[in-house]
Amino acid sequence: MEDIKTYLNKAEESMEGATLYLDDVLARIRAGKASVRILDGIKVNYYGSLTPLSNVATITTPDAKTITIQAWEKTMISEIEKAIMASDIGIMPVNNGEIIRLAIPSMTEERRKQLVKQVRTEGEDAKIAVRNARRDVIERFKKLVKEGLSEDMEKDAETDVQKIHDRFIKKIDDMIAAKEKEIMTV
């Protein structure tokens, strides 16, 4: 019985990891309003090593359409600007010598639809990861039956893992719906 709990916990951890990864990916998708999380993936060359942007500057959103970046060292401004231009966020930085501003442009309807497609694709990838975790633990239960676990216990364990699976699939669907609504809101 202890083995079953252990495998159920591992499957749940794996499914939780898929949802956390999806949350991180969705946060980086620009939805037409300023969010400091779209800059999370940007690394800056800081004295020869790649360092996250948030470790070399203060990032704020003074309003819904602007992100400001204030470097802790003035020498880093050009490096930060280069890193933003090299990234895939698609926003040109405006540098006044002390602060870098990113003006978040309004999105076209076509761009919003592309982003919704991207959100759905990322959501489907997360669902696949959840399904794979379920499949792996069910296969393990079938091996345990060959090692002496009763079939009734195996069926109960499969029911439990299905409930966990369903809970995470619903959570992913809710995350996707919320992000789609955020993107499509003008």
CSV table of C-alpha atoms in Angstrom, one decimal, residues 14-128:
chain,number,residue,atom,x,y,z
A,14,SER,CA,4.9,15.6,-12.0
A,15,MET,CA,1.5,17.0,-12.9
A,16,GLU,CA,2.0,20.0,-10.6
A,17,GLY,CA,5.3,20.6,-12.4
A,18,ALA,CA,3.5,20.7,-15.7
A,19,THR,CA,1.0,23.3,-14.5
A,20,LEU,CA,3.8,25.4,-12.9
A,21,TYR,CA,5.7,25.4,-16.2
A,22,LEU,CA,2.6,26.4,-18.1
A,23,ASP,CA,2.0,29.2,-15.6
A,24,ASP,CA,5.5,30.5,-16.3
A,25,VAL,CA,5.1,30.2,-20.1
A,26,LEU,CA,1.8,32.0,-20.1
A,27,ALA,CA,3.1,34.8,-17.9
A,28,ARG,CA,5.7,35.5,-20.7
A,29,ILE,CA,3.1,35.8,-23.4
A,30,ARG,CA,2.4,39.5,-23.9
A,31,ALA,CA,-1.3,40.3,-23.6
A,32,GLY,CA,-1.4,43.9,-24.6
A,33,LYS,CA,-0.7,45.4,-21.1
A,34,ALA,CA,2.5,45.9,-19.2
A,35,SER,CA,3.8,43.1,-17.1
A,36,VAL,CA,7.3,42.7,-15.7
A,37,ARG,CA,7.0,38.9,-16.2
A,38,ILE,CA,7.4,39.3,-19.9
A,39,LEU,CA,11.1,40.2,-19.2
A,40,ASP,CA,11.7,37.1,-17.0
A,41,GLY,CA,13.6,35.2,-19.7
A,42,ILE,CA,16.0,38.0,-20.6
A,43,LYS,CA,19.6,37.5,-19.6
A,44,VAL,CA,22.1,40.4,-19.6
A,45,ASN,CA,25.9,40.1,-20.0
A,46,TYR,CA,27.1,41.2,-16.6
A,47,TYR,CA,30.9,41.3,-16.5
A,48,GLY,CA,31.2,38.2,-18.6
A,49,SER,CA,28.3,36.1,-17.3
A,50,LEU,CA,24.7,35.9,-18.3
A,51,THR,CA,22.6,37.2,-15.5
A,52,PRO,CA,18.8,37.6,-15.3
A,53,LEU,CA,17.6,41.2,-16.0
A,54,SER,CA,15.9,41.5,-12.6
A,55,ASN,CA,19.3,40.9,-10.9
A,56,VAL,CA,20.9,44.0,-12.5
A,57,ALA,CA,18.0,46.5,-12.6
A,58,THR,CA,14.8,47.6,-11.1
A,59,ILE,CA,11.8,46.8,-13.3
A,60,THR,CA,8.5,48.7,-12.8
A,61,THR,CA,5.2,49.3,-14.6
A,62,PRO,CA,4.2,52.9,-14.0
A,63,ASP,CA,1.1,52.5,-16.1
A,64,ALA,CA,-0.7,49.8,-18.1
A,65,LYS,CA,1.2,50.5,-21.3
A,66,THR,CA,4.8,51.1,-20.1
A,67,ILE,CA,7.6,49.2,-18.4
A,68,THR,CA,10.5,51.1,-17.0
A,69,ILE,CA,13.9,49.6,-16.3
A,70,GLN,CA,16.4,51.4,-14.1
A,71,ALA,CA,19.9,49.8,-14.2
A,72,TRP,CA,21.7,49.7,-10.9
A,73,GLU,CA,24.9,50.6,-12.7
A,74,LYS,CA,24.8,53.2,-15.5
A,75,THR,CA,27.4,51.1,-17.5
A,76,MET,CA,24.7,48.3,-17.8
A,77,ILE,CA,22.2,50.4,-19.7
A,78,SER,CA,23.6,49.6,-23.1
A,79,GLU,CA,23.9,45.9,-22.2
A,80,ILE,CA,20.3,45.8,-21.0
A,81,GLU,CA,19.2,47.5,-24.2
A,82,LYS,CA,21.1,45.0,-26.4
A,83,ALA,CA,19.6,42.0,-24.4
A,84,ILE,CA,16.0,43.4,-24.9
A,85,MET,CA,16.6,43.9,-28.6
A,86,ALA,CA,18.0,40.4,-29.0
A,87,SER,CA,15.0,38.8,-27.1
A,88,ASP,CA,11.8,37.7,-28.7
A,89,ILE,CA,9.5,40.1,-26.9
A,90,GLY,CA,9.2,42.3,-30.0
A,91,ILE,CA,9.4,45.7,-28.2
A,92,MET,CA,12.0,48.3,-29.0
A,93,PRO,CA,13.5,49.9,-25.9
A,94,VAL,CA,13.8,53.7,-25.6
A,95,ASN,CA,16.9,54.7,-23.7
A,96,ASN,CA,17.2,58.3,-22.2
A,97,GLY,CA,20.6,57.6,-20.6
A,98,GLU,CA,19.2,56.8,-17.2
A,99,ILE,CA,16.0,54.8,-17.7
A,100,ILE,CA,15.0,52.4,-20.4
A,101,ARG,CA,11.3,52.5,-21.3
A,102,LEU,CA,9.3,49.8,-23.1
A,103,ALA,CA,6.1,51.1,-24.6
A,104,ILE,CA,3.7,48.1,-24.9
A,105,PRO,CA,1.9,48.6,-28.3
A,106,SER,CA,-1.8,47.8,-28.8
A,107,MET,CA,-2.2,44.5,-30.5
A,108,THR,CA,-4.1,43.9,-33.7
A,109,GLU,CA,-6.9,41.4,-33.8
A,110,GLU,CA,-4.7,39.1,-36.0
A,111,ARG,CA,-1.9,39.2,-33.4
A,112,ARG,CA,-4.4,38.4,-30.6
A,113,LYS,CA,-5.6,35.4,-32.5
A,114,GLN,CA,-2.0,34.2,-33.0
A,115,LEU,CA,-1.3,34.5,-29.3
A,116,VAL,CA,-4.5,32.6,-28.4
A,117,LYS,CA,-3.3,29.8,-30.7
A,118,GLN,CA,0.1,29.9,-28.9
A,119,VAL,CA,-1.6,29.7,-25.5
A,120,ARG,CA,-3.7,26.7,-26.6
A,121,THR,CA,-0.6,25.0,-28.0
A,122,GLU,CA,1.3,25.5,-24.7
A,123,GLY,CA,-1.8,24.3,-22.8
A,124,GLU,CA,-2.0,21.1,-24.9
A,125,ASP,CA,1.7,20.5,-24.2
A,126,ALA,CA,1.0,20.7,-20.4
A,127,LYS,CA,-2.0,18.4,-20.8
A,128,ILE,CA,0.2,15.9,-22.6
